[in-house]
PDB file of C-alpha atoms in Angstrom:
ATOM      1  CA  MET H 201      -1.583   9.816 -22.835  1.00 49.00           C
ATOM      2  CA  ASN H 202      -3.991   7.133 -21.961  1.00 50.00           C
ATOM      3  CA  LEU H 203      -2.016   3.370 -22.344  1.00 52.00           C
ATOM      4  CA  GLY H 204      -4.482   0.918 -20.715  1.00 55.00           C
ATOM      5  CA  PRO H 205      -8.401   0.127 -21.001  1.00 59.00           C
ATOM      6  CA  ILE H 206     -10.148   2.608 -18.844  1.00 69.00           C
ATOM      7  CA  MET H 207     -13.004   1.282 -16.574  1.00 80.00           C
ATOM      8  CA  GLN H 208     -16.334   2.975 -15.124  1.00 88.00           C
ATOM      9  CA  PHE H 209     -16.090   4.646 -11.844  1.00 91.00           C
ATOM     10  CA  ASP H 210     -18.640   1.735 -10.554  1.00 93.00           C
ATOM     11  CA  ASP H 211     -16.756  -1.089 -11.655  1.00 93.00           C
ATOM     12  CA  VAL H 212     -13.391   0.229 -10.173  1.00 94.00           C
ATOM     13  CA  ILE H 213     -14.646   0.712  -6.596  1.00 94.00           C
ATOM     14  CA  LEU H 214     -16.599  -2.269  -6.341  1.00 94.00           C
ATOM     15  CA  GLY H 215     -13.813  -4.321  -8.511  1.00 94.00           C
ATOM     16  CA  ARG H 216     -10.606  -3.454  -7.062  1.00 96.00           C
ATOM     17  CA  ARG H 217      -9.089  -5.577  -4.199  1.00 95.00           C
ATOM     18  CA  SER H 218      -5.882  -5.537  -2.798  1.00 96.00           C
ATOM     19  CA  ILE H 219      -3.197  -7.448  -4.706  1.00 97.00           C
ATOM     20  CA  ARG H 220      -0.387  -9.129  -2.450  1.00 97.00           C
ATOM     21  CA  GLY H 221       1.049 -11.589  -6.209  1.00 97.00           C
ATOM     22  CA  TYR H 222       2.409 -10.081  -9.405  1.00 98.00           C
ATOM     23  CA  LYS H 223       3.928 -10.630 -12.893  1.00 97.00           C
ATOM     24  CA  PRO H 224       7.144  -9.705 -13.112  1.00 96.00           C
ATOM     25  CA  ASP H 225       6.670  -7.958 -16.132  1.00 97.00           C
ATOM     26  CA  PRO H 226       7.612  -4.452 -15.902  1.00 97.00           C
ATOM     27  CA  VAL H 227       5.324  -1.462 -15.794  1.00 98.00           C
ATOM     28  CA  PRO H 228       5.975   1.762 -18.186  1.00 98.00           C
ATOM     29  CA  ARG H 229       6.903   4.909 -16.831  1.00 98.00           C
ATOM     30  CA  ALA H 230       4.375   6.690 -18.683  1.00 98.00           C
ATOM     31  CA  LEU H 231       1.405   4.795 -17.415  1.00 97.00           C
ATOM     32  CA  ILE H 232       2.663   5.672 -13.790  1.00 98.00           C
ATOM     33  CA  GLU H 233       2.984   8.967 -14.642  1.00 98.00           C
ATOM     34  CA  GLU H 234      -0.673   8.873 -16.056  1.00 97.00           C
ATOM     35  CA  ILE H 235      -1.868   7.278 -12.859  1.00 98.00           C
ATOM     36  CA  ILE H 236      -0.252   9.511 -10.598  1.00 98.00           C
ATOM     37  CA  GLY H 237      -1.726  12.387 -12.843  1.00 98.00           C
ATOM     38  CA  LEU H 238      -4.847  11.015 -11.864  1.00 97.00           C
ATOM     39  CA  ALA H 239      -4.591  10.430  -8.049  1.00 98.00           C
ATOM     40  CA  MET H 240      -3.260  14.305  -7.527  1.00 98.00           C
ATOM     41  CA  ARG H 241      -6.507  15.371  -8.348  1.00 98.00           C
ATOM     42  CA  ALA H 242      -7.557  14.160  -4.986  1.00 98.00           C
ATOM     43  CA  PRO H 243      -8.663  16.788  -2.825  1.00 97.00           C
ATOM     44  CA  SER H 244      -6.391  18.103  -0.078  1.00 97.00           C
ATOM     45  CA  SER H 245      -6.949  20.772   2.669  1.00 96.00           C
ATOM     46  CA  MET H 246      -7.068  24.071   1.403  1.00 96.00           C
ATOM     47  CA  ASN H 247      -5.104  22.878  -1.693  1.00 97.00           C
ATOM     48  CA  THR H 248      -1.778  22.234  -0.128  1.00 96.00           C
ATOM     49  CA  GLN H 249      -0.878  19.041  -1.645  1.00 97.00           C
ATOM     50  CA  PRO H 250       1.352  18.007   1.048  1.00 97.00           C
ATOM     51  CA  TRP H 251       2.497  14.484  -0.979  1.00 97.00           C
ATOM     52  CA  ASN H 252       5.237  13.534  -2.878  1.00 98.00           C
ATOM     53  CA  PHE H 253       6.008  10.183  -4.510  1.00 98.00           C
ATOM     54  CA  TYR H 254       9.028   8.094  -5.135  1.00 98.00           C
ATOM     55  CA  VAL H 255       9.002   5.364  -7.445  1.00 98.00           C
ATOM     56  CA  LEU H 256      11.287   2.436  -7.585  1.00 98.00           C
ATOM     57  CA  THR H 257      11.825  -0.276  -9.607  1.00 98.00           C
ATOM     58  CA  GLY H 258      14.563  -2.455 -10.786  1.00 97.00           C
ATOM     59  CA  GLU H 259      18.132  -2.758  -8.662  1.00 97.00           C
ATOM     60  CA  PRO H 260      16.997   0.129  -6.074  1.00 97.00           C
ATOM     61  CA  LEU H 261      13.779  -1.547  -5.471  1.00 97.00           C
ATOM     62  CA  ASP H 262      16.249  -5.107  -5.047  1.00 97.00           C
ATOM     63  CA  ARG H 263      18.354  -3.126  -2.528  1.00 96.00           C
ATOM     64  CA  ILE H 264      15.326  -1.766  -0.559  1.00 96.00           C
ATOM     65  CA  ARG H 265      13.833  -5.763  -0.159  1.00 95.00           C
ATOM     66  CA  ALA H 266      17.493  -7.202   0.614  1.00 95.00           C
ATOM     67  CA  GLY H 267      18.011  -4.486   3.244  1.00 95.00           C
ATOM     68  CA  ASN H 268      14.414  -4.765   5.061  1.00 93.00           C
ATOM     69  CA  THR H 269      14.460  -8.700   5.183  1.00 93.00           C
ATOM     70  CA  GLU H 270      18.154  -8.788   6.705  1.00 94.00           C
ATOM     71  CA  ARG H 271      17.100  -6.006   9.301  1.00 93.00           C
ATOM     72  CA  ASN H 272      13.933  -7.717  10.065  1.00 90.00           C
ATOM     73  CA  LEU H 273      15.618 -11.231  10.469  1.00 91.00           C
ATOM     74  CA  ALA H 274      18.263  -9.680  12.223  1.00 94.00           C
ATOM     75  CA  GLY H 275      15.667  -8.506  14.799  1.00 92.00           C
ATOM     76  CA  ILE H 276      16.361  -4.745  14.459  1.00 93.00           C
ATOM     77  CA  PRO H 277      13.621  -3.044  15.563  1.00 91.00           C
ATOM     78  CA  HIS H 278      11.040  -1.367  13.515  1.00 89.00           C
ATOM     79  CA  SER H 279      12.218   2.590  12.400  1.00 89.00           C
ATOM     80  CA  ARG H 280       8.676   3.288  10.785  1.00 87.00           C
ATOM     81  CA  GLU H 281       8.465   7.378  10.819  1.00 88.00           C
ATOM     82  CA  PHE H 282       4.495   7.440  10.336  1.00 83.00           C
ATOM     83  CA  ARG H 283       3.203   6.818  13.884  1.00 80.00           C
ATOM     84  CA  THR H 284       1.483   3.337  14.097  1.00 80.00           C
ATOM     85  CA  GLY H 285      -0.744   3.905  17.305  1.00 83.00           C
ATOM     86  CA  GLU H 286      -1.760   1.517  19.965  1.00 88.00           C
ATOM     87  CA  ALA H 287      -2.602  -2.515  18.877  1.00 90.00           C
ATOM     88  CA  PHE H 288      -5.830  -2.616  17.608  1.00 91.00           C
ATOM     89  CA  ALA H 289      -8.323  -4.151  19.664  1.00 93.00           C
ATOM     90  CA  GLY H 290     -12.472  -4.828  19.830  1.00 94.00           C
ATOM     91  CA  SER H 291     -14.111  -4.441  16.512  1.00 94.00           C
ATOM     92  CA  HIS H 292     -10.749  -3.210  14.852  1.00 91.00           C
ATOM     93  CA  ARG H 293      -8.885  -6.141  15.661  1.00 93.00           C
ATOM     94  CA  ASP H 294     -11.833  -8.680  14.774  1.00 91.00           C
ATOM     95  CA  ARG H 295     -11.733  -7.155  11.178  1.00 93.00           C
ATOM     96  CA  GLN H 296      -7.750  -7.461  11.338  1.00 90.00           C
ATOM     97  CA  VAL H 297      -7.868 -11.130  11.966  1.00 91.00           C
ATOM     98  CA  GLY H 298     -10.797 -11.718   9.725  1.00 91.00           C
ATOM     99  CA  VAL H 299      -9.010 -10.648   6.706  1.00 92.00           C
ATOM    100  CA  ALA H 300      -6.027 -12.290   7.946  1.00 89.00           C
ATOM    101  CA  LYS H 301      -7.780 -15.606   7.997  1.00 91.00           C
ATOM    102  CA  GLN H 302      -9.230 -15.057   4.572  1.00 91.00           C
ATOM    103  CA  LEU H 303      -5.733 -14.500   3.534  1.00 92.00           C
ATOM    104  CA  PHE H 304      -4.251 -17.607   5.301  1.00 90.00           C
ATOM    105  CA  ALA H 305      -6.934 -19.665   4.259  1.00 90.00           C
ATOM    106  CA  ALA H 306      -6.525 -18.889   0.156  1.00 89.00           C
ATOM    107  CA  MET H 307      -2.661 -19.300   0.371  1.00 92.00           C
ATOM    108  CA  GLY H 308      -3.008 -22.689   2.419  1.00 92.00           C
ATOM    109  CA  ILE H 309      -1.300 -21.227   5.642  1.00 91.00           C
ATOM    110  CA  ALA H 310      -2.399 -23.340   8.702  1.00 90.00           C
ATOM    111  CA  ARG H 311      -2.214 -21.573  12.041  1.00 85.00           C
ATOM    112  CA  GLU H 312       0.668 -24.045  13.278  1.00 87.00           C
ATOM    113  CA  ASP H 313       2.866 -23.743  10.336  1.00 89.00           C
ATOM    114  CA  LYS H 314       4.968 -20.886  11.570  1.00 88.00           C
ATOM    115  CA  GLU H 315       7.534 -21.350   8.262  1.00 90.00           C
ATOM    116  CA  MET H 316       4.930 -20.543   5.838  1.00 90.00           C
ATOM    117  CA  ARG H 317       3.466 -17.549   8.040  1.00 89.00           C
ATOM    118  CA  GLN H 318       7.123 -16.267   8.487  1.00 89.00           C
ATOM    119  CA  ASP H 319       7.570 -16.380   4.646  1.00 88.00           C
ATOM    120  CA  TRP H 320       4.355 -14.253   4.222  1.00 91.00           C
ATOM    121  CA  VAL H 321       5.557 -11.598   6.733  1.00 88.00           C
ATOM    122  CA  LEU H 322       8.690 -11.566   4.375  1.00 91.00           C
ATOM    123  CA  ARG H 323       6.616 -11.038   1.531  1.00 93.00           C
ATOM    124  CA  GLY H 324       5.240  -7.999   2.872  1.00 92.00           C
ATOM    125  CA  PHE H 325       8.630  -6.600   3.671  1.00 92.00           C
ATOM    126  CA  ARG H 326      10.107  -7.507   0.088  1.00 94.00           C
ATOM    127  CA  GLN H 327       6.673  -5.352  -1.100  1.00 94.00           C
ATOM    128  CA  PHE H 328       5.272  -8.523  -2.387  1.00 95.00           C
ATOM    129  CA  ASP H 329       7.575  -9.137  -5.068  1.00 96.00           C
ATOM    130  CA  ALA H 330       5.630  -6.277  -7.066  1.00 98.00           C
ATOM    131  CA  PRO H 331       7.416  -4.822  -9.839  1.00 98.00           C
ATOM    132  CA  VAL H 332       7.512  -1.568  -8.806  1.00 98.00           C
ATOM    133  CA  CYS H 333       7.446   0.277  -5.458  1.00 98.00           C
ATOM    134  CA  VAL H 334       5.861   4.180  -4.582  1.00 98.00           C
ATOM    135  CA  ILE H 335       6.464   5.415  -1.442  1.00 98.00           C
ATOM    136  CA  VAL H 336       4.137   8.191  -0.427  1.00 98.00           C
ATOM    137  CA  THR H 337       5.910  10.904   1.680  1.00 97.00           C
ATOM    138  CA  TYR H 338       4.704  14.131   2.899  1.00 97.00           C
ATOM    139  CA  ASP H 339       6.785  17.491   3.426  1.00 94.00           C
ATOM    140  CA  ARG H 340       8.368  17.702   6.938  1.00 95.00           C
ATOM    141  CA  VAL H 341       7.178  21.203   7.640  1.00 95.00           C
ATOM    142  CA  LEU H 342       3.634  19.940   7.541  1.00 95.00           C
ATOM    143  CA  ALA H 343       4.723  17.007   9.976  1.00 90.00           C
ATOM    144  CA  GLY H 344       2.387  18.521  13.175  1.00 89.00           C
ATOM    145  CA  SER H 345      -0.934  19.157  11.114  1.00 92.00           C
ATOM    146  CA  ASP H 346      -3.650  15.971  11.242  1.00 93.00           C
ATOM    147  CA  ASP H 347      -4.868  17.456   7.782  1.00 96.00           C
ATOM    148  CA  THR H 348      -1.695  16.492   6.348  1.00 96.00           C
ATOM    149  CA  PRO H 349      -1.901  12.410   6.823  1.00 94.00           C
ATOM    150  CA  PHE H 350      -5.667  12.671   5.531  1.00 96.00           C
ATOM    151  CA  ASP H 351      -5.035  14.374   2.729  1.00 97.00           C
ATOM    152  CA  CYS H 352      -2.099  11.547   1.854  1.00 97.00           C
ATOM    153  CA  GLY H 353      -4.620   9.033   2.279  1.00 97.00           C
ATOM    154  CA  ALA H 354      -7.204  10.574   0.015  1.00 98.00           C
ATOM    155  CA  VAL H 355      -4.370  10.785  -3.006  1.00 98.00           C
ATOM    156  CA  THR H 356      -2.968   7.099  -1.893  1.00 98.00           C
ATOM    157  CA  THR H 357      -6.693   5.730  -2.376  1.00 98.00           C
ATOM    158  CA  ALA H 358      -6.803   7.976  -5.693  1.00 98.00           C
ATOM    159  CA  LEU H 359      -3.902   6.325  -6.898  1.00 98.00           C
ATOM    160  CA  VAL H 360      -4.619   2.455  -6.041  1.00 98.00           C
ATOM    161  CA  ASN H 361      -8.070   3.202  -7.932  1.00 97.00           C
ATOM    162  CA  ALA H 362      -6.535   4.862 -10.671  1.00 97.00           C
ATOM    163  CA  ALA H 363      -4.010   1.868 -11.265  1.00 97.00           C
ATOM    164  CA  TRP H 364      -6.850  -0.521 -11.225  1.00 97.00           C
ATOM    165  CA  SER H 365      -8.582   0.939 -14.240  1.00 95.00           C
ATOM    166  CA  ARG H 366      -5.731   0.897 -16.191  1.00 95.00           C
ATOM    167  CA  GLY H 367      -5.287  -3.035 -15.425  1.00 96.00           C
ATOM    168  CA  LEU H 368      -2.905  -2.824 -12.680  1.00 97.00           C
ATOM    169  CA  GLY H 369      -2.768  -3.995  -8.993  1.00 98.00           C
ATOM    170  CA  ALA H 370      -1.955  -2.438  -6.133  1.00 98.00           C
ATOM    171  CA  VAL H 371      -1.612  -2.790  -2.160  1.00 98.00           C
ATOM    172  CA  ILE H 372      -1.173  -0.276   0.222  1.00 97.00           C
ATOM    173  CA  ASN H 373       1.468  -1.155   3.046  1.00 95.00           C
ATOM    174  CA  SER H 374       3.572  -0.578   5.696  1.00 92.00           C
ATOM    175  CA  GLN H 375       5.881  -3.271   5.603  1.00 91.00           C
ATOM    176  CA  GLY H 376       8.329  -1.992   3.060  1.00 91.00           C
ATOM    177  CA  ILE H 377       9.018   1.217   5.105  1.00 92.00           C
ATOM    178  CA  MET H 378       9.285  -0.352   8.455  1.00 90.00           C
ATOM    179  CA  GLN H 379      13.248  -0.231   7.982  1.00 93.00           C
ATOM    180  CA  SER H 380      13.168   3.671   7.159  1.00 93.00           C
ATOM    181  CA  PRO H 381      16.768   3.813   6.978  1.00 94.00           C
ATOM    182  CA  VAL H 382      17.139   1.437   4.233  1.00 95.00           C
ATOM    183  CA  VAL H 383      13.828   3.159   2.473  1.00 96.00           C
ATOM    184  CA  ARG H 384      15.751   6.507   2.617  1.00 96.00           C
ATOM    185  CA  GLU H 385      18.931   5.300   1.677  1.00 96.00           C
ATOM    186  CA  HIS H 386      17.962   3.697  -1.892  1.00 96.00           C
ATOM    187  CA  ALA H 387      15.251   6.191  -2.589  1.00 97.00           C
ATOM    188  CA  GLY H 388      16.940   9.220  -1.898  1.00 97.00           C
ATOM    189  CA  ILE H 389      14.178  10.238  -0.273  1.00 97.00           C
ATOM    190  CA  ALA H 390      14.965  13.986   0.749  1.00 94.00           C
ATOM    191  CA  ASP H 391      15.123  14.997   4.598  1.00 94.00           C
ATOM    192  CA  ASP H 392      12.393  17.354   3.941  1.00 96.00           C
ATOM    193  CA  GLN H 393      10.306  14.572   3.659  1.00 97.00           C
ATOM    194  CA  VAL H 394       8.380  12.101   6.231  1.00 96.00           C
ATOM    195  CA  ILE H 395       7.775   8.605   4.888  1.00 96.00           C
ATOM    196  CA  MET H 396       4.253   7.673   5.067  1.00 95.00           C
ATOM    197  CA  LYS H 397       3.426   4.422   3.286  1.00 96.00           C
ATOM    198  CA  ALA H 398       4.453   2.608   0.414  1.00 97.00           C
ATOM    199  CA  VAL H 399       2.221   1.328  -2.492  1.00 98.00           C
ATOM    200  CA  ALA H 400       3.358  -2.259  -4.012  1.00 98.00           C
ATOM    201  CA  LEU H 401       2.450  -1.827  -7.589  1.00 98.00           C
ATOM    202  CA  GLY H 402       2.074  -4.442 -10.875  1.00 98.00           C
ATOM    203  CA  TRP H 403       0.224  -6.624 -13.212  1.00 98.00           C
ATOM    204  CA  PRO H 404      -1.531  -8.787 -11.037  1.00 98.00           C
ATOM    205  CA  ASP H 405      -1.024 -12.732 -11.329  1.00 97.00           C
ATOM    206  CA  GLU H 406      -4.240 -14.143 -11.539  1.00 94.00           C
ATOM    207  CA  SER H 407      -2.741 -17.350 -10.277  1.00 96.00           C
ATOM    208  CA  PHE H 408      -1.839 -16.369  -7.363  1.00 95.00           C
ATOM    209  CA  PRO H 409      -4.440 -17.488  -4.633  1.00 94.00           C
ATOM    210  CA  ALA H 410      -4.518 -14.453  -2.297  1.00 94.00           C
ATOM    211  CA  ASN H 411      -5.555 -12.329  -5.335  1.00 95.00           C
ATOM    212  CA  ALA H 412      -8.752 -13.562  -5.192  1.00 93.00           C
ATOM    213  CA  VAL H 413      -9.420 -12.344  -1.661  1.00 93.00           C
ATOM    214  CA  VAL H 414     -12.302  -9.736  -1.512  1.00 92.00           C
ATOM    215  CA  SER H 415     -11.985  -8.234   1.954  1.00 92.00           C
ATOM    216  CA  GLU H 416     -15.577  -8.092   4.248  1.00 91.00           C
ATOM    217  CA  ARG H 417     -17.010  -4.831   4.164  1.00 92.00           C
ATOM    218  CA  ARG H 418     -19.746  -3.129   7.206  1.00 93.00           C
ATOM    219  CA  SER H 419     -23.002  -2.275   6.006  1.00 95.00           C
ATOM    220  CA  VAL H 420     -24.415   1.408   5.150  1.00 96.00           C
ATOM    221  CA  ASP H 421     -26.249   1.144   8.062  1.00 96.00           C
ATOM    222  CA  GLU H 422     -23.439  -0.109  10.424  1.00 95.00           C
ATOM    223  CA  ALA H 423     -21.546   2.819   9.280  1.00 96.00           C
ATOM    224  CA  THR H 424     -23.528   5.576   8.867  1.00 97.00           C
ATOM    225  CA  VAL H 425     -25.858   8.196  11.212  1.00 97.00           C
ATOM    226  CA  PHE H 426     -28.672  10.169   9.601  1.00 97.00           C
ATOM    227  CA  VAL H 427     -29.643  13.101  10.824  1.00 98.00           C
ATOM    228  CA  GLY H 428     -32.553  15.344   9.877  1.00 97.00           C
ATOM    229  CA  PHE H 429     -33.718  12.864   6.889  1.00 96.00           C
TER     230      PHE H 429
END
């Protein structure tokens, strides 16, 4: 079933951007099923397909938003299940700061404006007020395999690209799953699953300034080593 316009591959890859402001309009379940079906054609190590998806909207999603916000404002430490690693440094930190500057400039958030900066952080914990949240999990029995999160990254990339090809926006994020007990409870996530990532999903609000931000990319020459050419 095709419920939306289909774009050319290059237009999807080159045009897609992270969406952080959404219209409140609901997203049809059939369209989400179509997008997930496309995403699941992503490659995985020896066809293990370790991923699962919990798709939330309405009251259950609102309970997660509220729980995330309350716990974070109360100073409860984050309990993300997938490792965050060390803080970024060097060029990786530079790119992290660079996109933050782009977003803050678009939103008119001054460096010294603590209230607006805090509100921006809380938007992330609320899944950017998107009408849908897709929580990506993987089978706990595979938790010792580095291939598993690699495969889940592939399917998540395919998911946001499939969404974009159907006119939907998305942003992959960790803020929405930082308080994993809240997420696990209200999403009904089984104990045999590890919570990896969240994807905010919905119809882009083109009037939201941050949605116009296109993050910079390194050139092919900077990122690539050719051997034997």
